[in-house]
Amino acid sequence: MSEEKTVKEIKEINIALLGLGTVGMGVYKLVQRRKNELPRKIGCCVKVKKILVRNAYKIRDGVDNDLITDSWDEILSDDSIDIVVEVMGGLEPAGTYIRQALEAGKNVVTANKDLIAEQGHELLVMAEEKHCDLLYEASVGGGIPVLRPLKQCLTGNNIDMVLGIVNGTTNYILTRMTEDGMEFDEALAKATDLGYAEADPTSDIEGYDAGRKLAIMASIAFNSVVTFKDVHTEGITRITSTDIRYADAMDCVIKLLAVGKQEEGQVSANVYPMLVPKNHPLASVNDSFNAVFVHGDAVDDAMFYGRGAGELPTASAVMGDVIDISRNLLQNCTGRVGSTCYRNLPIKPLGEVKNCYFFRLQVEDMPGTLASISSVFSKHNVSIKQVIQKPAKKHGSELVVVTDFVKENDFAKTLDELRTMEMVYEISSVIRVYA
Amino acid sequence: MSEEKTVKEIKEINIALLGLGTVGMGVYKLVQRRKNELPRKIGCCVKVKKILVRNAYKIRDGVDNDLITDSWDEILSDDSIDIVVEVMGGLEPAGTYIRQALEAGKNVVTANKDLIAEQGHELLVMAEEKHCDLLYEASVGGGIPVLRPLKQCLTGNNIDMVLGIVNGTTNYILTRMTEDGMEFDEALAKATDLGYAEADPTSDIEGYDAGRKLAIMASIAFNSVVTFKDVHTEGITRITSTDIRYADAMDCVIKLLAVGKQEEGQVSANVYPMLVPKNHPLASVNDSFNAVFVHGDAVDDAMFYGRGAGELPTASAVMGDVIDISRNLLQNCTGRVGSTCYRNLPIKPLGEVKNCYFFRLQVEDMPGTLASISSVFSKHNVSIKQVIQKPAKKHGSELVVVTDFVKENDFAKTLDELRTMEMVYEISSVIRVYA
């Protein structure tokens, strides 16, 4: 759009939707639903001018079919379109479309975590050069306001930690395992039945989805670019109902956490299941709800909670971005807040990250077992916080150990050595503990 | 400041602090702490240019005494001051200063809930006319981002409910009563010892403080002016440990809730203690923490949680506002988001509000008591959800009743009639139930 437009000329903001899946339909519906109020609320109309789909000939119920097009060029060359709302997902062609839109001076809203987690910074810089907005609130935490609060409300802080339950599927599975005593496979089947898990659930249950969201959050929280490849991810497939019961006995629940930290001039970004004390606010985030917990040097602890997915919650976040840009268009100040990654902090290698560990071993039941095992711990500087030993179901003993903070590298060496010991039959589970 | 200033000219944003109490000191410290980063983070310096205090001759440790002044005119007439940060509190002279600052084209940040809850709309309209920003994130929920998320991120929603635990003192008291079995007086004494309660705790324990914050939140959430006088407030002074134990047995906790609702074209805004089910996210908000829970037609449920008071948490919110305005100054777009109260919804009278009730009676222990009492309920259209009757400590029985939703007026009539009955010795407690 031309830079000459002034407040008075713009009475109608035109948007183009790229994609008409779940989120696209949600945005379309929400724009219709707010049609009459927006002029009074923000001083202009917001209108869906075009909708890009793959098959333009399919009849879509409840959608004005005149808006449908299968030609991206038609949208790109339409100067009346102020905002491109990309809700098709995936790296391509979404990435190319967004770049071309920015190049043409159009503002962009996207819900695309895959793209932002990999190319967010590059796209933001491009938007900045063009004095355009590129907003992506919906890419993390669905409807929950997370990115704007981090980037604007909390920007007076030095944020040193961001902890998220940002994948609804795995949180639903872990909640069923905790509340109903299900095993992982059964809970996953239930999540699939209810439509919470996709046909191929890999991205959710292996933590990739959470990893992408963590990359996006961490970049904003720590003002330094973190991409998906910087994030170490572990999923929840190995969590058993036995682990959940032990966690419960220790007044903890097991959650898949996206853990971003800034310390000693480095950033770490890791996704793994953790034991979380029941009195921590994240412990009561259940079912498919999401939450993001942050710590800043001024604000102390804060948490944002809500629906991490779904047609209308996600559309709520997209609409918030569309309205933000509309307000900027009215004031001629698009590009008001661009990239805030002014630091260039190195990524801390996983091996250097410190964690507490819960682990469960099946061991030989004879005098000296505990002593031998303990000596392996002390050799690798692993100090023990808690030990439970009890007879195993079949033979031998089950040993449950909770460690103090230990470097991931040192702990890995400890495990390696334990695996070579004859008296250790099995290492049944290894889960980090949030402390 | 003059309208001719362009992006390139502004390299330094000057602020004046009005007041140097707890929050003022927090803001001063935080501005110093972020001094070196802000140019890279937001593209300009933020500098405290003047600090207005009552006694300019007092030496203040850690503060540059050259900045101190006791002359408001000196600040008002200083054209280099872009933002006035009012952290003195109270209606006057704060109100006059803010009006004069806006009149002079200065932007304003305030943490003053008393003032905003009474005159917020009028001040916002004034700011709008002057194309100035008036931001007040710190007035509700301390450091927690609440107002900006409501006004910007969730603005695509029709919000029908906002529920807040927005007073840390009463939440601390209720937490001690719940977790440690204290009575109200003991818990209040502890809160006073720890500095959570003021010497005169009336405003906190009677719900006035929460009422002011509710007026501010409700105005934004429902896009309609709600002032403190529109809010009905009840405090927590009559809550006993017995009530807390009954609540616990019913899987509830008691919280002082600020309840704003928009229904049937009306707004209701009330503060009272309520039984909250333990599985509700607000139930686990303990100690002096605050949280605001909202429901919108698109986002569904969302919650914001954190520190509702304190030097640095409150300063965090003030800094967020200062930085927001600084970004607007750099883009020449102050006044970007003004008042969003475009509706003019009537306030629903308390008597018309529907609630569920928990109440506890001491009654005569004889056949027919329950029948007589029940007939009073049905006469006033009060339907009963749960009854517990058990022998009272001294004589007679204790009767605990939980009702379905009933209009406040009908319930009041029921209570009036119960009070006239000889078989009712005492109405020991009446507490609403969040359902």
Short mmCIF file of C-alpha atoms in Angstrom, two decimals, chain B residues 164-420:
data_model
loop_
_atom_site.label_atom_id
_atom_site.label_comp_id
_atom_site.label_asym_id
_atom_site.label_seq_id
_atom_site.Cartn_x
_atom_site.Cartn_y
_atom_site.Cartn_z
CA GLY B 164 -10.03 -11.25 39.28
CA ILE B 165 -8.08 -11.99 42.39
CA VAL B 166 -6.69 -8.47 42.37
CA ASN B 167 -5.93 -7.75 45.99
CA GLY B 168 -2.82 -9.42 47.38
CA THR B 169 -3.50 -8.59 51.03
CA THR B 170 -6.85 -10.39 51.20
CA ASN B 171 -5.53 -13.27 49.12
CA TYR B 172 -2.67 -13.66 51.56
CA ILE B 173 -5.09 -13.61 54.51
CA LEU B 174 -7.42 -16.18 52.93
CA THR B 175 -4.44 -18.39 52.02
CA ARG B 176 -3.23 -18.38 55.65
CA MET B 177 -6.75 -19.18 56.86
CA THR B 178 -6.95 -22.05 54.35
CA GLU B 179 -3.48 -23.52 54.67
CA ASP B 180 -2.72 -22.83 58.34
CA GLY B 181 -6.24 -22.86 59.81
CA MET B 182 -5.89 -19.30 61.14
CA GLU B 183 -8.88 -17.11 61.96
CA PHE B 184 -9.26 -13.81 60.11
CA ASP B 185 -7.78 -11.60 62.86
CA GLU B 186 -4.69 -13.71 63.25
CA ALA B 187 -4.09 -13.84 59.51
CA LEU B 188 -4.58 -10.07 59.21
CA ALA B 189 -2.05 -9.53 62.00
CA LYS B 190 0.43 -11.70 60.14
CA ALA B 191 -0.21 -9.78 56.90
CA THR B 192 0.41 -6.53 58.78
CA ASP B 193 3.65 -7.91 60.27
CA LEU B 194 4.91 -8.83 56.82
CA GLY B 195 4.02 -5.44 55.37
CA TYR B 196 1.30 -6.88 53.10
CA ALA B 197 -1.43 -4.97 54.95
CA GLU B 198 -1.36 -1.27 55.68
CA ALA B 199 -1.86 0.25 59.12
CA ASP B 200 -5.47 0.93 58.11
CA PRO B 201 -6.39 -2.16 56.10
CA THR B 202 -9.98 -1.08 55.38
CA SER B 203 -9.54 -0.50 51.66
CA ASP B 204 -8.13 -4.00 51.21
CA ILE B 205 -10.28 -6.10 53.52
CA GLU B 206 -13.56 -4.38 52.60
CA GLY B 207 -12.91 -4.94 48.90
CA TYR B 208 -12.62 -1.27 47.88
CA ASP B 209 -9.18 -1.73 46.35
CA ALA B 210 -10.41 -4.71 44.34
CA GLY B 211 -13.49 -2.72 43.36
CA ARG B 212 -11.41 0.07 41.85
CA LYS B 213 -9.38 -2.41 39.85
CA LEU B 214 -12.57 -4.12 38.70
CA ALA B 215 -13.98 -0.80 37.44
CA ILE B 216 -10.82 -0.31 35.36
CA MET B 217 -10.76 -3.86 33.97
CA ALA B 218 -14.49 -3.99 33.25
CA SER B 219 -14.38 -0.69 31.33
CA ILE B 220 -11.78 -2.15 28.99
CA ALA B 221 -13.19 -5.66 28.79
CA PHE B 222 -16.76 -4.60 28.05
CA ASN B 223 -15.98 -1.39 26.13
CA SER B 224 -18.29 0.57 28.40
CA VAL B 225 -17.47 2.98 31.22
CA VAL B 226 -17.64 1.42 34.68
CA THR B 227 -16.59 3.60 37.59
CA PHE B 228 -15.89 2.67 41.19
CA LYS B 229 -19.33 3.88 42.30
CA ASP B 230 -20.89 1.30 39.96
CA VAL B 231 -19.17 -1.52 41.83
CA HIS B 232 -20.81 -3.24 44.79
CA THR B 233 -18.16 -4.37 47.29
CA GLU B 234 -18.18 -6.83 50.17
CA GLY B 235 -15.05 -7.75 52.10
CA ILE B 236 -13.72 -10.81 53.85
CA THR B 237 -14.00 -9.78 57.51
CA ARG B 238 -16.87 -12.17 58.22
CA ILE B 239 -15.19 -15.26 56.77
CA THR B 240 -14.38 -17.79 59.49
CA SER B 241 -12.20 -20.86 59.63
CA THR B 242 -15.43 -22.89 59.87
CA ASP B 243 -16.51 -21.57 56.47
CA ILE B 244 -13.10 -22.42 55.05
CA ARG B 245 -13.38 -25.98 56.39
CA TYR B 246 -16.84 -26.42 54.88
CA ALA B 247 -15.55 -25.05 51.59
CA ASP B 248 -12.69 -27.53 51.71
CA ALA B 249 -15.10 -30.41 52.31
CA MET B 250 -17.00 -29.26 49.23
CA ASP B 251 -13.74 -29.23 47.20
CA CYS B 252 -13.67 -25.45 47.16
CA VAL B 253 -11.52 -22.62 48.44
CA ILE B 254 -12.73 -19.17 49.43
CA LYS B 255 -11.36 -16.26 47.39
CA LEU B 256 -12.18 -12.58 47.25
CA LEU B 257 -13.28 -12.24 43.64
CA ALA B 258 -13.81 -9.17 41.52
CA VAL B 259 -16.58 -10.31 39.20
CA GLY B 260 -17.42 -8.41 36.04
CA LYS B 261 -20.03 -9.74 33.65
CA GLN B 262 -21.64 -8.52 30.49
CA GLU B 263 -24.97 -10.12 29.78
CA GLU B 264 -28.27 -9.12 28.25
CA GLY B 265 -26.94 -5.71 27.31
CA GLN B 266 -25.99 -4.90 30.89
CA VAL B 267 -22.76 -4.88 32.87
CA SER B 268 -22.46 -6.09 36.42
CA ALA B 269 -19.40 -5.41 38.55
CA ASN B 270 -19.25 -6.80 42.06
CA VAL B 271 -16.60 -7.74 44.58
CA TYR B 272 -17.31 -10.41 47.17
CA PRO B 273 -15.81 -13.52 48.68
CA MET B 274 -16.82 -16.67 46.80
CA LEU B 275 -16.38 -20.41 47.06
CA VAL B 276 -14.27 -21.39 44.05
CA PRO B 277 -14.00 -25.05 42.98
CA LYS B 278 -10.48 -26.36 43.51
CA ASN B 279 -10.13 -27.37 39.88
CA HIS B 280 -10.65 -23.78 38.69
CA PRO B 281 -7.36 -22.07 37.74
CA LEU B 282 -8.09 -19.21 40.18
CA ALA B 283 -8.27 -21.64 43.11
CA SER B 284 -4.52 -22.23 43.08
CA VAL B 285 -3.62 -18.54 43.06
CA ASN B 286 -2.25 -18.25 46.56
CA ASP B 287 -0.46 -15.91 48.97
CA SER B 288 -0.07 -12.39 47.66
CA PHE B 289 -0.25 -13.43 44.00
CA ASN B 290 -2.94 -11.96 41.76
CA ALA B 291 -4.66 -13.33 38.69
CA VAL B 292 -7.23 -12.20 36.19
CA PHE B 293 -9.37 -14.75 34.42
CA VAL B 294 -11.35 -13.74 31.34
CA HIS B 295 -13.81 -15.41 29.03
CA GLY B 296 -14.33 -14.26 25.45
CA ASP B 297 -16.47 -15.63 22.64
CA ALA B 298 -13.39 -16.50 20.57
CA VAL B 299 -10.54 -17.06 23.02
CA ASP B 300 -12.69 -19.03 25.49
CA ASP B 301 -10.92 -19.05 28.89
CA ALA B 302 -7.67 -17.22 29.50
CA MET B 303 -5.83 -16.21 32.66
CA PHE B 304 -3.03 -13.82 33.56
CA TYR B 305 -1.11 -14.50 36.76
CA GLY B 306 1.68 -12.85 38.72
CA ARG B 307 2.75 -10.33 41.33
CA GLY B 308 -0.02 -7.84 42.00
CA ALA B 309 2.10 -5.38 43.92
CA GLY B 310 5.62 -4.58 45.03
CA GLU B 311 8.31 -2.12 44.05
CA LEU B 312 9.82 -3.82 41.02
CA PRO B 313 6.80 -5.74 39.70
CA THR B 314 4.81 -2.50 39.59
CA ALA B 315 7.79 -0.71 38.07
CA SER B 316 7.87 -3.44 35.40
CA ALA B 317 4.36 -2.46 34.31
CA VAL B 318 5.19 1.26 34.39
CA MET B 319 8.32 0.65 32.30
CA GLY B 320 6.29 -1.34 29.77
CA ASP B 321 4.03 1.70 29.37
CA VAL B 322 6.97 4.11 29.16
CA ILE B 323 8.56 1.99 26.44
CA ASP B 324 5.26 1.71 24.57
CA ILE B 325 4.97 5.50 24.52
CA SER B 326 8.63 5.85 23.58
CA ARG B 327 8.00 3.64 20.56
CA ASN B 328 5.01 5.81 19.68
CA LEU B 329 7.11 8.96 20.05
CA LEU B 330 9.71 7.52 17.70
CA GLN B 331 6.99 6.80 15.13
CA ASN B 332 5.09 9.99 15.76
CA CYS B 333 1.94 8.08 16.66
CA THR B 334 1.18 8.82 20.30
CA GLY B 335 -2.50 8.44 21.05
CA ARG B 336 -2.50 5.31 18.86
CA VAL B 337 -4.96 3.50 21.15
CA GLY B 338 -7.27 5.73 23.12
CA SER B 339 -10.48 5.04 24.98
CA THR B 340 -12.24 1.93 23.72
CA CYS B 341 -15.46 2.59 25.64
CA TYR B 342 -17.70 2.97 22.61
CA ARG B 343 -20.71 1.32 24.25
CA ASN B 344 -22.89 2.80 26.90
CA LEU B 345 -24.17 -0.24 28.76
CA PRO B 346 -26.31 0.20 31.87
CA ILE B 347 -25.14 -1.27 35.17
CA LYS B 348 -27.20 -4.23 36.30
CA PRO B 349 -28.52 -3.62 39.82
CA LEU B 350 -27.08 -6.05 42.37
CA GLY B 351 -30.59 -7.35 43.13
CA GLU B 352 -30.92 -8.62 39.57
CA VAL B 353 -27.59 -10.47 39.56
CA LYS B 354 -27.87 -14.24 39.85
CA ASN B 355 -25.61 -16.21 42.11
CA CYS B 356 -25.42 -19.55 43.86
CA TYR B 357 -25.20 -19.35 47.64
CA PHE B 358 -23.58 -21.31 50.42
CA PHE B 359 -25.10 -20.56 53.82
CA ARG B 360 -24.86 -21.88 57.29
CA LEU B 361 -27.70 -21.76 59.86
CA GLN B 362 -28.01 -22.77 63.50
CA VAL B 363 -31.49 -24.24 63.87
CA GLU B 364 -33.76 -25.91 66.41
CA ASP B 365 -33.34 -29.68 66.42
CA MET B 366 -36.91 -30.96 66.05
CA PRO B 367 -39.06 -32.73 63.47
CA GLY B 368 -40.32 -30.41 60.77
CA THR B 369 -37.48 -27.87 60.94
CA LEU B 370 -36.04 -28.79 57.57
CA ALA B 371 -39.53 -28.91 56.04
CA SER B 372 -40.41 -25.43 57.33
CA ILE B 373 -37.14 -23.95 56.15
CA SER B 374 -37.43 -25.65 52.77
CA SER B 375 -40.85 -24.16 52.24
CA VAL B 376 -39.39 -20.66 52.68
CA PHE B 377 -36.89 -21.43 49.94
CA SER B 378 -39.49 -22.65 47.50
CA LYS B 379 -41.74 -19.68 48.24
CA HIS B 380 -38.94 -17.39 46.99
CA ASN B 381 -38.00 -19.60 44.04
CA VAL B 382 -34.75 -20.69 45.61
CA SER B 383 -33.83 -24.18 44.52
CA ILE B 384 -31.48 -26.21 46.64
CA LYS B 385 -28.42 -28.04 45.31
CA GLN B 386 -27.00 -29.50 48.49
CA VAL B 387 -27.92 -29.77 52.19
CA ILE B 388 -25.82 -30.94 55.11
CA GLN B 389 -27.42 -31.16 58.54
CA LYS B 390 -25.46 -32.15 61.62
CA PRO B 391 -25.61 -31.65 65.38
CA ALA B 392 -24.37 -28.21 66.42
CA LYS B 393 -21.66 -27.80 69.05
CA LYS B 394 -23.93 -26.40 71.76
CA HIS B 395 -27.53 -27.21 71.01
CA GLY B 396 -29.72 -27.69 67.96
CA SER B 397 -28.40 -28.46 64.51
CA GLU B 398 -26.16 -26.82 62.03
CA LEU B 399 -27.68 -26.67 58.58
CA VAL B 400 -25.52 -25.98 55.54
CA VAL B 401 -27.33 -25.22 52.31
CA VAL B 402 -26.02 -24.63 48.81
CA THR B 403 -28.51 -23.13 46.38
CA ASP B 404 -28.80 -23.13 42.62
CA PHE B 405 -28.63 -19.79 40.79
CA VAL B 406 -31.02 -17.32 42.40
CA LYS B 407 -31.53 -13.59 41.98
CA GLU B 408 -29.83 -11.62 44.75
CA ASN B 409 -33.18 -9.94 45.52
CA ASP B 410 -35.01 -13.24 45.95
CA PHE B 411 -32.25 -14.57 48.10
CA ALA B 412 -32.28 -11.49 50.30
CA LYS B 413 -36.02 -11.97 50.85
CA THR B 414 -35.41 -15.60 51.78
CA LEU B 415 -32.83 -14.58 54.36
CA ASP B 416 -35.15 -11.89 55.77
CA GLU B 417 -37.88 -14.44 56.26
CA LEU B 418 -35.54 -17.01 57.79
CA ARG B 419 -34.42 -14.38 60.31
CA THR B 420 -38.01 -14.04 61.56
#
